[in-house]
PDB file of C-alpha atoms in Angstrom:
ATOM      1  CA  MET G 701       6.658-151.791 130.945  1.00  0.00           C
ATOM      2  CA  ASN G 702       5.584-148.457 129.446  1.00  0.00           C
ATOM      3  CA  ASP G 703       2.704-148.892 126.975  1.00  0.00           C
ATOM      4  CA  ILE G 704       2.154-145.189 126.404  1.00  0.00           C
ATOM      5  CA  PRO G 705       2.708-144.523 122.703  1.00  0.00           C
ATOM      6  CA  LYS G 706       5.282-141.906 121.839  1.00  0.00           C
ATOM      7  CA  PRO G 707       4.056-138.712 120.209  1.00  0.00           C
ATOM      8  CA  LEU G 708       4.124-138.593 116.426  1.00  0.00           C
ATOM      9  CA  SER G 709       6.681-135.775 116.627  1.00  0.00           C
ATOM     10  CA  GLU G 710       9.114-138.253 118.218  1.00  0.00           C
ATOM     11  CA  THR G 711       8.371-141.310 116.092  1.00  0.00           C
ATOM     12  CA  HIS G 712       8.141-139.426 112.780  1.00  0.00           C
ATOM     13  CA  PRO G 713      10.135-136.173 113.085  1.00  0.00           C
ATOM     14  CA  HIS G 714      10.149-135.781 109.294  1.00  0.00           C
ATOM     15  CA  LEU G 715       6.405-135.056 109.532  1.00  0.00           C
ATOM     16  CA  SER G 716       6.837-131.997 111.766  1.00  0.00           C
ATOM     17  CA  GLY G 717       6.283-129.557 108.876  1.00  0.00           C
ATOM     18  CA  PHE G 718       3.167-131.456 107.849  1.00  0.00           C
ATOM     19  CA  MET G 719       1.836-131.493 111.416  1.00  0.00           C
ATOM     20  CA  ASP G 720       2.430-127.736 111.749  1.00  0.00           C
ATOM     21  CA  PHE G 721       0.618-127.161 108.458  1.00  0.00           C
ATOM     22  CA  LEU G 722      -2.289-129.372 109.506  1.00  0.00           C
ATOM     23  CA  ALA G 723      -2.750-127.561 112.822  1.00  0.00           C
ATOM     24  CA  ASP G 724      -3.023-124.206 111.023  1.00  0.00           C
ATOM     25  CA  PHE G 725      -4.962-125.582 108.047  1.00  0.00           C
ATOM     26  CA  ASN G 726      -7.768-126.891 110.253  1.00  0.00           C
ATOM     27  CA  LYS G 727      -8.341-123.384 111.666  1.00  0.00           C
ATOM     28  CA  GLU G 728      -8.604-121.673 108.270  1.00  0.00           C
ATOM     29  CA  THR G 729     -11.607-120.030 106.658  1.00  0.00           C
ATOM     30  CA  GLU G 730     -12.756-121.439 103.321  1.00  0.00           C
ATOM     31  CA  ARG G 731     -10.604-118.955 101.414  1.00  0.00           C
ATOM     32  CA  GLY G 732      -7.704-119.512 103.783  1.00  0.00           C
ATOM     33  CA  ALA G 733      -7.919-123.287 103.363  1.00  0.00           C
ATOM     34  CA  ALA G 734      -7.791-123.050  99.565  1.00  0.00           C
ATOM     35  CA  LEU G 735      -4.863-120.625  99.644  1.00  0.00           C
ATOM     36  CA  ALA G 736      -2.951-122.500 102.368  1.00  0.00           C
ATOM     37  CA  ALA G 737      -3.266-125.895 100.660  1.00  0.00           C
ATOM     38  CA  ALA G 738      -2.064-124.472  97.356  1.00  0.00           C
ATOM     39  CA  ALA G 739       0.818-122.631  99.048  1.00  0.00           C
ATOM     40  CA  MET G 740       1.927-125.810 100.806  1.00  0.00           C
ATOM     41  CA  LEU G 741       1.800-127.800  97.566  1.00  0.00           C
ATOM     42  CA  ASP G 742       3.629-125.020  95.718  1.00  0.00           C
ATOM     43  CA  GLU G 743       6.429-125.137  98.300  1.00  0.00           C
ATOM     44  CA  GLN G 744       6.553-128.939  98.214  1.00  0.00           C
ATOM     45  CA  LEU G 745       6.847-128.953  94.422  1.00  0.00           C
ATOM     46  CA  ALA G 746       9.694-126.432  94.606  1.00  0.00           C
ATOM     47  CA  ARG G 747      11.554-128.721  97.032  1.00  0.00           C
ATOM     48  CA  ILE G 748      10.852-131.782  94.872  1.00  0.00           C
ATOM     49  CA  ILE G 749      12.174-130.114  91.719  1.00  0.00           C
ATOM     50  CA  GLU G 750      15.176-128.730  93.592  1.00  0.00           C
ATOM     51  CA  SER G 751      15.951-132.246  94.887  1.00  0.00           C
ATOM     52  CA  PHE G 752      16.010-133.534  91.315  1.00  0.00           C
ATOM     53  CA  LEU G 753      18.061-130.832  89.616  1.00  0.00           C
ATOM     54  CA  ILE G 754      21.840-130.549  89.754  1.00  0.00           C
ATOM     55  CA  PRO G 755      22.605-128.351  92.785  1.00  0.00           C
ATOM     56  CA  ASN G 756      23.975-125.154  91.287  1.00  0.00           C
ATOM     57  CA  LYS G 757      23.089-121.484  90.825  1.00  0.00           C
ATOM     58  CA  GLY G 758      21.225-122.239  87.612  1.00  0.00           C
ATOM     59  CA  SER G 759      18.885-124.647  89.367  1.00  0.00           C
ATOM     60  CA  LYS G 760      18.185-122.138  92.135  1.00  0.00           C
ATOM     61  CA  ALA G 761      17.469-119.432  89.533  1.00  0.00           C
ATOM     62  CA  LEU G 762      14.934-121.687  87.797  1.00  0.00           C
ATOM     63  CA  ILE G 763      12.909-122.049  91.003  1.00  0.00           C
ATOM     64  CA  ASP G 764      13.352-118.833  92.993  1.00  0.00           C
ATOM     65  CA  GLY G 765      13.825-115.169  92.294  1.00  0.00           C
ATOM     66  CA  PHE G 766      12.572-112.538  89.920  1.00  0.00           C
ATOM     67  CA  ASN G 767      11.076-114.063  86.743  1.00  0.00           C
ATOM     68  CA  ALA G 768      12.083-117.598  87.741  1.00  0.00           C
ATOM     69  CA  PRO G 769      10.754-119.878  84.970  1.00  0.00           C
ATOM     70  CA  LEU G 770       9.619-122.421  87.582  1.00  0.00           C
ATOM     71  CA  GLY G 771       8.559-119.791  90.087  1.00  0.00           C
ATOM     72  CA  THR G 772       4.798-120.255  89.794  1.00  0.00           C
ATOM     73  CA  PHE G 773       2.544-123.000  91.079  1.00  0.00           C
ATOM     74  CA  SER G 774       1.378-123.729  87.537  1.00  0.00           C
ATOM     75  CA  ALA G 775       4.933-124.018  86.173  1.00  0.00           C
ATOM     76  CA  ARG G 776       5.981-126.229  89.067  1.00  0.00           C
ATOM     77  CA  ILE G 777       3.037-128.568  88.515  1.00  0.00           C
ATOM     78  CA  ALA G 778       3.735-128.844  84.771  1.00  0.00           C
ATOM     79  CA  SER G 779       7.486-129.314  85.150  1.00  0.00           C
ATOM     80  CA  SER G 780       7.157-131.844  87.994  1.00  0.00           C
ATOM     81  CA  PHE G 781       4.833-133.922  85.851  1.00  0.00           C
ATOM     82  CA  ALA G 782       6.999-133.554  82.725  1.00  0.00           C
ATOM     83  CA  LEU G 783      10.068-134.686  84.694  1.00  0.00           C
ATOM     84  CA  GLY G 784       8.224-137.741  86.036  1.00  0.00           C
ATOM     85  CA  LEU G 785       8.212-136.461  89.619  1.00  0.00           C
ATOM     86  CA  LEU G 786       4.404-136.609  89.927  1.00  0.00           C
ATOM     87  CA  SER G 787       2.048-139.413  88.969  1.00  0.00           C
ATOM     88  CA  GLU G 788      -0.824-138.646  86.640  1.00  0.00           C
ATOM     89  CA  VAL G 789      -3.291-138.657  89.553  1.00  0.00           C
ATOM     90  CA  GLU G 790      -1.073-136.309  91.589  1.00  0.00           C
ATOM     91  CA  TYR G 791      -0.752-134.019  88.574  1.00  0.00           C
ATOM     92  CA  ARG G 792      -4.545-133.855  88.093  1.00  0.00           C
ATOM     93  CA  GLU G 793      -5.115-133.241  91.808  1.00  0.00           C
ATOM     94  CA  CYS G 794      -2.545-130.405  91.804  1.00  0.00           C
ATOM     95  CA  GLU G 795      -4.235-128.854  88.778  1.00  0.00           C
ATOM     96  CA  LEU G 796      -7.675-129.036  90.402  1.00  0.00           C
ATOM     97  CA  ILE G 797      -6.384-127.569  93.667  1.00  0.00           C
ATOM     98  CA  ARG G 798      -4.673-124.804  91.674  1.00  0.00           C
ATOM     99  CA  LYS G 799      -7.959-124.001  89.920  1.00  0.00           C
ATOM    100  CA  VAL G 800      -9.841-123.929  93.238  1.00  0.00           C
ATOM    101  CA  ARG G 801      -7.128-121.678  94.662  1.00  0.00           C
ATOM    102  CA  ASN G 802      -7.524-119.337  91.684  1.00  0.00           C
ATOM    103  CA  GLU G 803     -11.277-119.121  92.245  1.00  0.00           C
ATOM    104  CA  PHE G 804     -10.712-118.072  95.854  1.00  0.00           C
ATOM    105  CA  ALA G 805      -7.828-115.755  94.961  1.00  0.00           C
ATOM    106  CA  HIS G 806      -9.585-113.915  92.125  1.00  0.00           C
ATOM    107  CA  GLN G 807     -13.255-113.849  93.150  1.00  0.00           C
ATOM    108  CA  ILE G 808     -14.667-111.717  95.941  1.00  0.00           C
ATOM    109  CA  LYS G 809     -17.815-113.741  96.569  1.00  0.00           C
ATOM    110  CA  VAL G 810     -16.863-117.384  96.467  1.00  0.00           C
ATOM    111  CA  SER G 811     -17.252-120.395  98.722  1.00  0.00           C
ATOM    112  CA  PHE G 812     -17.012-124.152  98.530  1.00  0.00           C
ATOM    113  CA  LYS G 813     -20.734-124.068  97.707  1.00  0.00           C
ATOM    114  CA  SER G 814     -20.110-121.990  94.561  1.00  0.00           C
ATOM    115  CA  GLU G 815     -20.987-123.942  91.429  1.00  0.00           C
ATOM    116  CA  LYS G 816     -17.517-123.682  89.852  1.00  0.00           C
ATOM    117  CA  VAL G 817     -15.672-124.634  93.053  1.00  0.00           C
ATOM    118  CA  ALA G 818     -18.083-127.490  93.798  1.00  0.00           C
ATOM    119  CA  SER G 819     -17.681-128.899  90.277  1.00  0.00           C
ATOM    120  CA  LEU G 820     -13.874-128.785  90.582  1.00  0.00           C
ATOM    121  CA  CYS G 821     -13.928-130.437  94.019  1.00  0.00           C
ATOM    122  CA  ALA G 822     -16.220-133.197  92.723  1.00  0.00           C
ATOM    123  CA  LEU G 823     -13.393-134.223  90.362  1.00  0.00           C
ATOM    124  CA  LEU G 824     -10.815-134.696  93.132  1.00  0.00           C
ATOM    125  CA  GLN G 825      -9.884-138.390  93.198  1.00  0.00           C
ATOM    126  CA  LEU G 826      -8.084-138.398  96.552  1.00  0.00           C
ATOM    127  CA  SER G 827     -11.032-136.904  98.427  1.00  0.00           C
ATOM    128  CA  ALA G 828     -13.203-138.655 100.985  1.00  0.00           C
ATOM    129  CA  LYS G 829     -16.476-139.819  99.473  1.00  0.00           C
ATOM    130  CA  SER G 830     -19.950-139.818 100.961  1.00  0.00           C
ATOM    131  CA  TYR G 831     -21.223-143.225 102.054  1.00  0.00           C
ATOM    132  CA  SER G 832     -24.286-144.608 103.860  1.00  0.00           C
ATOM    133  CA  ASP G 833     -25.516-141.813 106.115  1.00  0.00           C
ATOM    134  CA  VAL G 834     -22.236-139.888 105.959  1.00  0.00           C
ATOM    135  CA  HIS G 835     -22.210-136.859 103.689  1.00  0.00           C
ATOM    136  CA  VAL G 836     -18.875-135.311 102.721  1.00  0.00           C
ATOM    137  CA  ASP G 837     -19.476-131.697 101.739  1.00  0.00           C
ATOM    138  CA  THR G 838     -17.431-129.814  99.161  1.00  0.00           C
ATOM    139  CA  ARG G 839     -15.020-128.356 101.707  1.00  0.00           C
ATOM    140  CA  GLY G 840     -14.531-131.871 103.103  1.00  0.00           C
ATOM    141  CA  GLN G 841     -13.765-133.160  99.610  1.00  0.00           C
ATOM    142  CA  PHE G 842     -11.210-130.401  99.080  1.00  0.00           C
ATOM    143  CA  THR G 843      -9.671-130.754 102.533  1.00  0.00           C
ATOM    144  CA  THR G 844      -9.259-134.525 102.409  1.00  0.00           C
ATOM    145  CA  ALA G 845      -7.834-134.469  98.885  1.00  0.00           C
ATOM    146  CA  ALA G 846      -5.408-131.655  99.712  1.00  0.00           C
ATOM    147  CA  VAL G 847      -4.220-133.313 102.926  1.00  0.00           C
ATOM    148  CA  ALA G 848      -3.810-136.695 101.199  1.00  0.00           C
ATOM    149  CA  LEU G 849      -1.800-135.130  98.382  1.00  0.00           C
ATOM    150  CA  ILE G 850       0.358-133.064 100.737  1.00  0.00           C
ATOM    151  CA  LEU G 851       1.057-136.156 102.826  1.00  0.00           C
ATOM    152  CA  ASN G 852       1.918-138.144  99.671  1.00  0.00           C
ATOM    153  CA  LEU G 853       4.439-135.483  98.667  1.00  0.00           C
ATOM    154  CA  THR G 854       5.965-134.914 102.117  1.00  0.00           C
ATOM    155  CA  ASN G 855       8.795-137.425 101.661  1.00  0.00           C
ATOM    156  CA  ARG G 856       9.041-137.069  97.878  1.00  0.00           C
ATOM    157  CA  PRO G 857      12.113-134.766  97.960  1.00  0.00           C
ATOM    158  CA  HIS G 858      14.030-137.511  99.793  1.00  0.00           C
ATOM    159  CA  TYR G 859      13.161-140.165  97.213  1.00  0.00           C
ATOM    160  CA  VAL G 860      13.589-137.837  94.243  1.00  0.00           C
ATOM    161  CA  GLY G 861      17.005-136.826  95.599  1.00  0.00           C
ATOM    162  CA  GLN G 862      18.135-140.438  95.214  1.00  0.00           C
ATOM    163  CA  LYS G 863      17.594-140.009  91.462  1.00  0.00           C
ATOM    164  CA  ARG G 864      19.090-136.512  91.256  1.00  0.00           C
ATOM    165  CA  LEU G 865      20.420-135.496  87.869  1.00  0.00           C
ATOM    166  CA  GLN G 866      24.187-135.707  87.466  1.00  0.00           C
ATOM    167  CA  VAL G 867      26.527-133.560  85.423  1.00  0.00           C
ATOM    168  CA  GLU G 868      27.466-135.381  82.225  1.00  0.00           C
ATOM    169  CA  ASN G 869      30.803-134.982  80.496  1.00  0.00           C
ATOM    170  CA  TRP G 870      29.443-134.668  76.981  1.00  0.00           C
ATOM    171  CA  ARG G 871      31.732-135.362  74.071  1.00  0.00           C
ATOM    172  CA  THR G 872      32.523-132.295  72.057  1.00  0.00           C
TER     173      THR G 872
END
């Protein structure tokens, strides 16, 4: 009898994108980690929204392309929450990660030790917390919250797609 467990890539092939992200994410600088986490969430939200909308050119134009109304991370967070595709906790975590991303994207001298970034990371609910003799630093708070949220949203397009909007034949 073979008791060697199968690799995660075989038992959970739907997690391959997440595993690829995680491998790269763990090698990132502080700035890179903030930008990569936000980019991954941005892409996930686009797929979630796309899974919910009626599949047509109009839906695609809302999400992708020049001046797409739902083409920004901020717009995707707001619309996903407004459409009921994110819980309140997920919405708040996305907003905090977006704000951390903006600090790293728009400031030259910034780190997870910066006062603004540290105060934002302290608000992350999905982050690992310090306990006993174990101290979770600000980057650890950000990293654990981002990974937890990304993992939560990995299968969301599948479940959202089961509730996809349908074309209605409205009375005229």
